[in-house]
Short mmCIF file of C-alpha atoms in Angstrom, two decimals:
data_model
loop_
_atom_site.label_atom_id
_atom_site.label_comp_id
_atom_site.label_asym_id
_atom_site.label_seq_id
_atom_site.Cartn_x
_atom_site.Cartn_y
_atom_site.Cartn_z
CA UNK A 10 -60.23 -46.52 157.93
CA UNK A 11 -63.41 -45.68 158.68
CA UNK A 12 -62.79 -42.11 159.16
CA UNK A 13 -61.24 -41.93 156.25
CA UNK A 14 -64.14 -43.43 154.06
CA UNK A 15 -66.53 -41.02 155.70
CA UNK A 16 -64.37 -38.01 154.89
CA UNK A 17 -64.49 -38.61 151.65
CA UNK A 18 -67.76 -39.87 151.17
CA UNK A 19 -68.94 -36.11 153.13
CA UNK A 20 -66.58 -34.17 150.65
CA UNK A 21 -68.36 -35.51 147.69
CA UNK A 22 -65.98 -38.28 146.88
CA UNK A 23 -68.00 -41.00 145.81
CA UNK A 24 -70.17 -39.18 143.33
CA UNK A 25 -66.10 -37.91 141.63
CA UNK A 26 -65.34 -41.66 142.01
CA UNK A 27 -68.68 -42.83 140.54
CA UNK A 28 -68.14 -40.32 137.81
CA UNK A 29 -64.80 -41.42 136.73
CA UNK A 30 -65.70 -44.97 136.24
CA UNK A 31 -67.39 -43.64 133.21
CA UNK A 32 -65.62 -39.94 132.35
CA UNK A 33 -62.28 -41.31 132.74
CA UNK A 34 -59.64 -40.56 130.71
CA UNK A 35 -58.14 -44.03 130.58
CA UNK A 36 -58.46 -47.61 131.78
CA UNK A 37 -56.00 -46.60 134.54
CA UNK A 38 -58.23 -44.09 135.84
CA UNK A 39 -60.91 -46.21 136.01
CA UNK A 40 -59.38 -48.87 137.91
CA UNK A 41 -58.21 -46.68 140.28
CA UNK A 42 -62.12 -45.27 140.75
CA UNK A 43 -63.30 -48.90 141.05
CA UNK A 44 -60.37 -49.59 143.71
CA UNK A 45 -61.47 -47.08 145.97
CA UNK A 46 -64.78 -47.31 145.85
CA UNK A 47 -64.21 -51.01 146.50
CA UNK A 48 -62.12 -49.70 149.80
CA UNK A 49 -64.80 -47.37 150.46
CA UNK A 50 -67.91 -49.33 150.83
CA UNK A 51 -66.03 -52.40 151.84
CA UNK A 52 -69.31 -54.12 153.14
CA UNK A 53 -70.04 -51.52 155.36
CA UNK A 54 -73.80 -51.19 154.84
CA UNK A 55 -74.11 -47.08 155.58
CA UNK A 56 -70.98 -46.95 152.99
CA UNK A 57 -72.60 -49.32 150.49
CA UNK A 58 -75.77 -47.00 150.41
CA UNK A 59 -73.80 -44.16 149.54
CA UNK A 60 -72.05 -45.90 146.87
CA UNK A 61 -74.96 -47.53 145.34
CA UNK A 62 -77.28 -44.68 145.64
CA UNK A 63 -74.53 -42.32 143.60
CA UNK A 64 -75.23 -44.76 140.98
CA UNK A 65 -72.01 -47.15 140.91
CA UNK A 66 -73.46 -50.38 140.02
CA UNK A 67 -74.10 -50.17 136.25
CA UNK A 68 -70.33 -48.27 135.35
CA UNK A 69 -68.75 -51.35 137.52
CA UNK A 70 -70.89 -53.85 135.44
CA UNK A 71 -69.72 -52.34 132.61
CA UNK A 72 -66.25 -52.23 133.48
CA UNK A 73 -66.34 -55.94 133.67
CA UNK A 74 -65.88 -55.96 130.10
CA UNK A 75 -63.19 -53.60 130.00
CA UNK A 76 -60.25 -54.44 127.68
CA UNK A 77 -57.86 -53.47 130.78
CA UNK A 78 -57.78 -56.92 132.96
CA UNK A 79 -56.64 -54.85 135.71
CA UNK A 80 -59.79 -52.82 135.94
CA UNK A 81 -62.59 -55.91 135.17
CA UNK A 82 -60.42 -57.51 138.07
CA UNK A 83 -61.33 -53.96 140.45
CA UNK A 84 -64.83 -53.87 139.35
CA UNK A 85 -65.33 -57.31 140.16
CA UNK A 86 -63.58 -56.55 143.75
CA UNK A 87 -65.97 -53.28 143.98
CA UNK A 88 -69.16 -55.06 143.35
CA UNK A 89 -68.18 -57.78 145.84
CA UNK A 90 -67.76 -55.25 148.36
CA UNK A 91 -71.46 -53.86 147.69
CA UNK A 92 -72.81 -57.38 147.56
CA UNK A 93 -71.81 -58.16 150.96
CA UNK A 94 -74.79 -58.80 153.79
CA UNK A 95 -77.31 -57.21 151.31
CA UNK A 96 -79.55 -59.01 149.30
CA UNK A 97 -80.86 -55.71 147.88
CA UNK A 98 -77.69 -54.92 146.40
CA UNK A 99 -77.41 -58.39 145.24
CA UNK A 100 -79.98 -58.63 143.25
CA UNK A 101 -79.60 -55.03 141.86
CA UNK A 102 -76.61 -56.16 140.77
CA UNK A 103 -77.47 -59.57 139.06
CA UNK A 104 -80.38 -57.06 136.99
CA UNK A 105 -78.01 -54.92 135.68
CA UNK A 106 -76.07 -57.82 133.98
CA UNK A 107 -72.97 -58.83 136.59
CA UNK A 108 -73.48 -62.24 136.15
CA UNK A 109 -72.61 -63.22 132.68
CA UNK A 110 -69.38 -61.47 132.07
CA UNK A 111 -68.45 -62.33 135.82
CA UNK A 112 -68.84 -66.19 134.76
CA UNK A 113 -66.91 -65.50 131.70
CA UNK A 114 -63.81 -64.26 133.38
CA UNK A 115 -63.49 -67.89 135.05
CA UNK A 116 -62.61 -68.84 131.77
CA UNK A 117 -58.83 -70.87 131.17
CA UNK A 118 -58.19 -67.72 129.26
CA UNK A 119 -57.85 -65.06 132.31
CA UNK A 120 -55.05 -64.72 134.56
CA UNK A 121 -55.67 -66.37 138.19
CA UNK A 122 -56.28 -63.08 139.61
CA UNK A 123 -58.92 -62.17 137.65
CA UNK A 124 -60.63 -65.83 138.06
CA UNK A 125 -60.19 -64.71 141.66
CA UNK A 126 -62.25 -61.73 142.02
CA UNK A 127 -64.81 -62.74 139.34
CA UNK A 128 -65.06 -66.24 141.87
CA UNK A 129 -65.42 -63.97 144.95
CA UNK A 130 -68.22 -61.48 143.40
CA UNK A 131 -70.19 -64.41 142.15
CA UNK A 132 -69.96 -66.32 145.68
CA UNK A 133 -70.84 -63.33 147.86
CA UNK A 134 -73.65 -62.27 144.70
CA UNK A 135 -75.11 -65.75 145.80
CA UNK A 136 -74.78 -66.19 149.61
CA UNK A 137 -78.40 -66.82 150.70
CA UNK A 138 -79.96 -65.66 147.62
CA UNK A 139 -81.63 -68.69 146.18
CA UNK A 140 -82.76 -67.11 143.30
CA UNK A 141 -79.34 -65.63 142.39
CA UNK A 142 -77.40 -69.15 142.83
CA UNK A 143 -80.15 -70.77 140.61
CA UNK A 144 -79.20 -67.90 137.66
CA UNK A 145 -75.82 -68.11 137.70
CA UNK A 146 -75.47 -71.60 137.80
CA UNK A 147 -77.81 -71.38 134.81
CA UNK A 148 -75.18 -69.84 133.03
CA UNK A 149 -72.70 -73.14 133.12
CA UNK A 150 -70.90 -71.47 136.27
CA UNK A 151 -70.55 -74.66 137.97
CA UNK A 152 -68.72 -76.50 135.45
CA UNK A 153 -65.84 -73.61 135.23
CA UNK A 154 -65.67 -73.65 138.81
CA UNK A 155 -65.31 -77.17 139.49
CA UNK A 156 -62.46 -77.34 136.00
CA UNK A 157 -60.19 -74.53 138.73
CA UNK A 158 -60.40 -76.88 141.72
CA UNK A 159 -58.03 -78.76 139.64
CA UNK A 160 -55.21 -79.00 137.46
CA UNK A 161 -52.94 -76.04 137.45
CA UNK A 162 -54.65 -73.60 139.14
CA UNK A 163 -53.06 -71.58 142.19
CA UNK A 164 -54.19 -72.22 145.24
CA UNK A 165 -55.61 -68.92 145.75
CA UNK A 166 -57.54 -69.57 142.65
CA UNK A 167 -58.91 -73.11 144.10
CA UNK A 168 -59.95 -71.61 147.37
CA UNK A 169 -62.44 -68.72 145.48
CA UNK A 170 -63.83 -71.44 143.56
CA UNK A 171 -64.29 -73.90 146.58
CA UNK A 172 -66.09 -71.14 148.27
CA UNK A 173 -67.83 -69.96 145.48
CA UNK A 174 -69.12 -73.21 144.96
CA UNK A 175 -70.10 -73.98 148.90
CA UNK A 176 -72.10 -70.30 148.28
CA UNK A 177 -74.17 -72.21 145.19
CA UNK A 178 -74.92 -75.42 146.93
CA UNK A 179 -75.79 -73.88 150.60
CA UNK A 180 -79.42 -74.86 150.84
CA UNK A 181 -79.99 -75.37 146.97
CA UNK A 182 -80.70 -78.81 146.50
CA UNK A 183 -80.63 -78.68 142.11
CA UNK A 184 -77.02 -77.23 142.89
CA UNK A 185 -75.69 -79.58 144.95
CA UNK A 186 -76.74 -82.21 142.40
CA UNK A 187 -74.91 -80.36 139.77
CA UNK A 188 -72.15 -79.90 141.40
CA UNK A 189 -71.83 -83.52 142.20
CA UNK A 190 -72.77 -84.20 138.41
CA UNK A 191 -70.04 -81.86 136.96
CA UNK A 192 -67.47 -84.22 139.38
CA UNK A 193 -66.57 -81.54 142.09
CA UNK A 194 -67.02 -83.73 145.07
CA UNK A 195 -63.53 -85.57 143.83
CA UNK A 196 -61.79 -82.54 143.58
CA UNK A 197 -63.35 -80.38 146.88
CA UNK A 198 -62.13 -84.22 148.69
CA UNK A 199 -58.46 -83.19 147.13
CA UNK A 200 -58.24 -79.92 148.28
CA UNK A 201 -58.33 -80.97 152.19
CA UNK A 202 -54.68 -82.21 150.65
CA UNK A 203 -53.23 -78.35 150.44
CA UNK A 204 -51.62 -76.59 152.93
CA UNK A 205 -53.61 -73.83 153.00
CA UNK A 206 -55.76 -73.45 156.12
CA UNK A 207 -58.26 -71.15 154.25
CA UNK A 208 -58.37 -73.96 151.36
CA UNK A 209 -59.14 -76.60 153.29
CA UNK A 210 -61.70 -74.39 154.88
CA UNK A 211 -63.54 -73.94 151.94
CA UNK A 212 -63.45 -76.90 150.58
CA UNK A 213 -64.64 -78.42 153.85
CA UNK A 214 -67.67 -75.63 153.82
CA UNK A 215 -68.40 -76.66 150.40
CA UNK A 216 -68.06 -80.37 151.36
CA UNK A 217 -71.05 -79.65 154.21
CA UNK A 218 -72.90 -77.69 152.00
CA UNK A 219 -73.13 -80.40 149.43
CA UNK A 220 -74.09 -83.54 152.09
CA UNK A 221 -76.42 -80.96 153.88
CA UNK A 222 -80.16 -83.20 153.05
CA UNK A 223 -78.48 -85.14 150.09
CA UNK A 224 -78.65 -88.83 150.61
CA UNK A 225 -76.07 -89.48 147.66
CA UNK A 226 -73.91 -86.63 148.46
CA UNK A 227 -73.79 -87.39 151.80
CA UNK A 228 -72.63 -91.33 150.89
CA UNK A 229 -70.19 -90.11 148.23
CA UNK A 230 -68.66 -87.82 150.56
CA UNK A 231 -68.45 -90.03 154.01
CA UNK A 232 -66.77 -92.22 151.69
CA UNK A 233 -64.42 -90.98 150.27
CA UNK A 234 -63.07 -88.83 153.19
CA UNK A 235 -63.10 -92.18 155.17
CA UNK A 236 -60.81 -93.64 153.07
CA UNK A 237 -58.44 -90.92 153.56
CA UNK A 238 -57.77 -91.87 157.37
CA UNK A 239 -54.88 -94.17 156.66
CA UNK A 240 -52.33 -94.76 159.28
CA UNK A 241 -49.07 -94.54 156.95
CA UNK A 242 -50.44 -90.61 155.82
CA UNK A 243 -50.83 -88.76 159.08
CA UNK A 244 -50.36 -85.25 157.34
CA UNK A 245 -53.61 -86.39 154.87
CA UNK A 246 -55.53 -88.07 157.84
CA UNK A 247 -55.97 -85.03 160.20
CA UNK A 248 -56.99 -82.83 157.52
CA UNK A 249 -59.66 -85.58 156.85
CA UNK A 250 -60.60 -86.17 160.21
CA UNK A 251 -61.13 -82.00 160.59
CA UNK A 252 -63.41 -82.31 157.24
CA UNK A 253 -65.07 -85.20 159.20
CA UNK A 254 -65.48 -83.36 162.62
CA UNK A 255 -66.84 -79.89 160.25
CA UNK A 256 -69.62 -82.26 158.22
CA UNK A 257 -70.46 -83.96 161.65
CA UNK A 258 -71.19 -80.55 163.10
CA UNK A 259 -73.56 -80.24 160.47
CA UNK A 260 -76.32 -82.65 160.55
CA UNK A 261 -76.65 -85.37 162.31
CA UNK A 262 -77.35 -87.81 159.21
CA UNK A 263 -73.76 -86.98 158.50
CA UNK A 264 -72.75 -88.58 161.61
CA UNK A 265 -74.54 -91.27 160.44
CA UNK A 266 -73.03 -91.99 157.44
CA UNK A 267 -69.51 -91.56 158.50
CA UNK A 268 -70.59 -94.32 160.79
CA UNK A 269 -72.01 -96.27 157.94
CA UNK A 270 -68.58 -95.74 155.65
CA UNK A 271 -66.57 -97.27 158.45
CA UNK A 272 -64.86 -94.28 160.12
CA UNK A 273 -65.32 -94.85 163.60
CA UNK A 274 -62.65 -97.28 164.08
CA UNK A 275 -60.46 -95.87 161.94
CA UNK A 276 -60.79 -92.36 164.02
CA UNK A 277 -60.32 -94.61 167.41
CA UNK A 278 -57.21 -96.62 165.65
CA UNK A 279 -55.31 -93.13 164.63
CA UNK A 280 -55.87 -91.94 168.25
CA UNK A 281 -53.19 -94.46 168.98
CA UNK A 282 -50.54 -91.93 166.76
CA UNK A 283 -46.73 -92.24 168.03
CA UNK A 284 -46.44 -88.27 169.27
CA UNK A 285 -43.03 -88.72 170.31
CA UNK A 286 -40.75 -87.12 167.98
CA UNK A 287 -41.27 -83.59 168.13
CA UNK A 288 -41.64 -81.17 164.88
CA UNK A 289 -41.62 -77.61 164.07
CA UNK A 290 -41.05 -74.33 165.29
CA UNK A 291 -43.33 -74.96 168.67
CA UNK A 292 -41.95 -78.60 168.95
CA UNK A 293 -45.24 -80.28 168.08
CA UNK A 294 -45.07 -83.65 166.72
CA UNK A 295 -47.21 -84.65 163.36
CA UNK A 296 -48.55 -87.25 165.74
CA UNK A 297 -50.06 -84.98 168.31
CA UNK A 298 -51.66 -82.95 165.95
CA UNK A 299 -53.58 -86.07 164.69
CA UNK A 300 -54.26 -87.08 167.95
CA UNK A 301 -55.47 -83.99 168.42
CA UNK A 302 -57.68 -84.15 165.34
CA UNK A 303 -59.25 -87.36 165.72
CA UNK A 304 -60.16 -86.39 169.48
CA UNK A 305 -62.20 -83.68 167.83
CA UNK A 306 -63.71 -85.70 165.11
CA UNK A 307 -64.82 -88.10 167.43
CA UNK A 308 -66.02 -85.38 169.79
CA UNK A 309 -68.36 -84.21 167.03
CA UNK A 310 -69.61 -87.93 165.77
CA UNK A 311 -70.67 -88.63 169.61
CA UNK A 312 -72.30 -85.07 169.62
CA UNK A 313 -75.81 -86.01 170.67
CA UNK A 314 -75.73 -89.31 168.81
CA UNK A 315 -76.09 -92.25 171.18
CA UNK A 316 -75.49 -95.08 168.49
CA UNK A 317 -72.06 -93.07 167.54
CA UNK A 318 -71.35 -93.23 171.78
CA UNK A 319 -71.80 -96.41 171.87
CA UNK A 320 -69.95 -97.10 168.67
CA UNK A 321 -67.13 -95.15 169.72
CA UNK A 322 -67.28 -96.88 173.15
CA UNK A 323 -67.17 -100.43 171.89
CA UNK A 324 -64.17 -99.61 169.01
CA UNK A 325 -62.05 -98.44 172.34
CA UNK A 326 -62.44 -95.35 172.33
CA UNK A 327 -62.52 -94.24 175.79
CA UNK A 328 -59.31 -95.73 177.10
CA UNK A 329 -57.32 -94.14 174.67
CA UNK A 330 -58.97 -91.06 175.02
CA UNK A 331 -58.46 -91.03 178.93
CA UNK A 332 -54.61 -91.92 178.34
CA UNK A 333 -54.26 -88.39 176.08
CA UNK A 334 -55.28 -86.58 178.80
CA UNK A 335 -52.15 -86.89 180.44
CA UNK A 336 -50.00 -86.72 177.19
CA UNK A 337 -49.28 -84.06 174.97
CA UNK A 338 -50.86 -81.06 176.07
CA UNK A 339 -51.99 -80.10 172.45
CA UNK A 340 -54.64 -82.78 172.48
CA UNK A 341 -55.74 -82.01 176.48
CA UNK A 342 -58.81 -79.81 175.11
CA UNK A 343 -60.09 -81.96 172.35
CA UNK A 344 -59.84 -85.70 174.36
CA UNK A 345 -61.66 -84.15 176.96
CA UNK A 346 -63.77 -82.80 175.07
CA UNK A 347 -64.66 -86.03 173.17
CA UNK A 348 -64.89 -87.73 176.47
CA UNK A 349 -67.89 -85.19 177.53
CA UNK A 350 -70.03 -86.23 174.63
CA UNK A 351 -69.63 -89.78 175.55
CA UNK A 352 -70.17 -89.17 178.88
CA UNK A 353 -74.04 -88.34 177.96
CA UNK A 354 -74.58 -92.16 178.15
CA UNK A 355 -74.74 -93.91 181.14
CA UNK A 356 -72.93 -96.75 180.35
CA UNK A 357 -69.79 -94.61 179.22
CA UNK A 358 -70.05 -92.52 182.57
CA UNK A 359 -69.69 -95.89 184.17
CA UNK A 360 -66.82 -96.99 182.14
CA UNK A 361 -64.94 -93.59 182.01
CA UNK A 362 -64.91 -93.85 185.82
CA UNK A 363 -63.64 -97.45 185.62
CA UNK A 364 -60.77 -97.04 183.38
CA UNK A 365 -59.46 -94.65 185.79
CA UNK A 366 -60.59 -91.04 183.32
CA UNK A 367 -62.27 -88.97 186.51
CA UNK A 368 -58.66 -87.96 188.29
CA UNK A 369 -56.80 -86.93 184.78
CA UNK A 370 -59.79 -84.59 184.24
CA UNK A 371 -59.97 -83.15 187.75
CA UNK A 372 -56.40 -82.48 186.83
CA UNK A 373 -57.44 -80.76 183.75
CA UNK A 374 -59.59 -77.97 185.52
CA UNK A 375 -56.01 -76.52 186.75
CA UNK A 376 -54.61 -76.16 183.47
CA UNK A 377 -55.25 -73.98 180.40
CA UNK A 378 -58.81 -72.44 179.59
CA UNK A 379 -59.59 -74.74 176.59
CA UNK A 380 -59.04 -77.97 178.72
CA UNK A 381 -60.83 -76.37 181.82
CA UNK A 382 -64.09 -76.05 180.04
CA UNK A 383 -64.02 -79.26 178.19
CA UNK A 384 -62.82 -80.85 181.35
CA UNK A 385 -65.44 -79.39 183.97
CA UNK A 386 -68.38 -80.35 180.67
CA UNK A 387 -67.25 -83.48 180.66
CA UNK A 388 -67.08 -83.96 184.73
CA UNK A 389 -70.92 -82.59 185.09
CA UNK A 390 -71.63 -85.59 183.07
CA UNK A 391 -70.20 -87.96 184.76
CA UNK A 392 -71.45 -86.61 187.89
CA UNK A 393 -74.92 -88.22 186.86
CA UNK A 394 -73.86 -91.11 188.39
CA UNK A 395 -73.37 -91.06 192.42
CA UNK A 396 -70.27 -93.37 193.02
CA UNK A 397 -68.20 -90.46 190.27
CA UNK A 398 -69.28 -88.04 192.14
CA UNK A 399 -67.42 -89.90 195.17
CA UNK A 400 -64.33 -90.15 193.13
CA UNK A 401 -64.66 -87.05 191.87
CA UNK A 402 -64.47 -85.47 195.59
CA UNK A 403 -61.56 -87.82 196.41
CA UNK A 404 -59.52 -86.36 193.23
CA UNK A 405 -59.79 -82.80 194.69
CA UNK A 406 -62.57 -81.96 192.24
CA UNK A 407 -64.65 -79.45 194.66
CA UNK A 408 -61.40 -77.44 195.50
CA UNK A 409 -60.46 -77.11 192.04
CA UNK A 410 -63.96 -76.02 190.68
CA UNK A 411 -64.19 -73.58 193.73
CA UNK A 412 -60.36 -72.30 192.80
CA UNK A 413 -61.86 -71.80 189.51
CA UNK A 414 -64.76 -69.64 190.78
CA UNK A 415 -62.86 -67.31 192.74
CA UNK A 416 -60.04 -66.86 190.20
CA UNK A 417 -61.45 -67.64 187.00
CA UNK A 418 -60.07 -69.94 184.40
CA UNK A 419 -56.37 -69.80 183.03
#
């Protein structure tokens, strides 16, 4: 806790725990040193100070080439936890040597859990430090990271290196084109596959990092998560349609090149998923949670992009859309919320209206929070247009906003 890191630090603890990484009688002991002051500073930038400033950094970089894996594994943990938020401590770090033995415990020849730590230290060493990513990818980094996306690598082991590699390519152009050079783009694509939520987090973040201003990447990538939305693989096309809706978030030239690869139909088509044989522990069915994730994708390809609206419009979107909002309550938030950022063009408000989507939504604002604000969003649109703001009235719509606020949302 807190307390308890500023106990010790006011007793003199750190400078003991600094000492031992170098005085200490065996590997053991300096493992244990490294662990706490890795608990100590923890990213906690008045606690990093004191660690840093009782001179910790050059005994953990040496301890990365400790014959004990156990205590290169806690040094790489410690210096991760000074790197954190502080580009100071970053780079103080890269200058006293951290990076090379760091990129040689990625090696085939270390246990996972060192490849995990010595991944994490070099992603957080790198996080918005251009001139840091461009050193330690001049080291070869990239090609180890990209060899344990694959192959048999635990999955713990794959996610460090996804987001190690997403900290490289953030706003580095040269890196991204490495990384697409050394093949990771395949691989980062694969990982969506896992179970893992964190995985496919990362490997989505590295995904966006890598189409973020690259033409090619961008291409490469719309592609080849496109051709993952198949309608015989649910479980593998709502884990692409989330990497879809995360690189549409992005930029907007990402929308435009899932466009261009073909996706928007296939998004609209899987919208249509049978959700009628429940699944799981909450009763959710594999096809509501596609539903769900299509909604979503196609809320963030019609995000402020009128020739993804109209796309989305003319593929069908809308009436199916409108008929999930009275389905499975899962996808209530996410329909609605597509149908807001097609209701920013006129001629959707119009047709929304017309295929009967006004009431369902009205209905929406006396449900759960989520649907409420995606619901109300998505009526203000449509309220552009004076005849939906008759049928809006006639569906209740001014009693249930004022419900709303007197007695706040659900």
């Amino acid at each position: 806790t807190r307390v308890y890191r500023e106990e010790v630090a006011g007793e003199g603890g750190v400078e003991a725990l600094v000492t031992l990484l170098t005085d200490g009688t065996s590997s053991d002991i300096k493992a244990e040193a490294a662990g706490a002051l890795w608990n100590i500073a923890a990213g906690i930038s008045k606690m990093q100070t004191r660690v840093v400033k009782a001179g910790a950094i050059q005994p953990l970089v040496s301890l990365l080439r400790d014959p004990d894996m156990r205590t290169r594994r806690k040094a790489a943990a410690a210096l991760t936890s000074l790197a954190v938020g502080n580009p100071t401590y970053q780079n103080a770090i890269a200058q006293a040597g951290a990076i090379p033995p760091l990129v040689e415990l990625l090696g085939g020849e270390y246990l996972g859990e060192v490849q995990i730590y010595a991944a994490g230290a070099l992603a957080e060493l790198a996080r918005r430090n251009p001139k840091i990513q461009t050193s330690i990818a001049a080291t070869g980094c990239i090609a180890k990271l990209v060899s344990l996306l694959g192959g048999t690598s635990a999955e713990a082991v794959k996610e460090e290196a996804a987001g190690a590699l997403w900290s490289l390519s953030a706003r580095h152009l040269a890196n991204q084109v490495a990384i697409a050079e050394a093949g990771g783009t395949a691989p980062l694509v694969a990982l969506l596959s896992l179970s893992s939520a964190r995985v496919q987090e990362q490997a989505a973040g590295a995904l966006a990092s890598l189409a973020l201003n690259n033409e090619t990447n961008q291409t490469s990538i719309a592609r080849m998560l496109v051709d993952l939305l198949r309608p015989d693989d649910k479980v593998a096309s709502g884990k692409a349609a989330r990497a879809i809706s995360r690189l549409a978030r992005a930029n907007p030239s990402n929308q435009e090149a899932i466009a261009a690869a073909g996706g928007i139909p296939l998004l609209v088509s899987l919208l249509n998923a049978d959700n009628s044989r429940p699944t799981g522990l909450l009763g959710r069915s594999k096809g509501a949670e596609v539903q769900r994730e299509m909604a979503a994708a196609l809320w963030s390809m019609a995000d402020d992009s009128p020739a993804n609206q109209a796309a989305i419009a003319e593929a069908g979107g809308i009436p199916s859309l409108i008929s999930m909002l009275t389905n499975n309550p899962d996808v209530h938030a996410d329909a609605a919320g597509a149908l807001w950022s097609l209701a920013a063009a006129p001629e959707n408000q119009k047709e929304i209206a017309e295929r009967g989507g006004i009431p369902p939504l009205v209905a929406l604002l006396r449900t759960t929070k989520g649907a409420q604000e995606t619901a109300g969003g998505a009526l203000n649109s449509l309220a552009e247009l004076p005849d939906n703001r008759v049928i809006m009235s006639d569906a209740g719509a001014v009693r249930a906003l004022v419900s709303l606020l007197e007695n706040g949302s659900s």
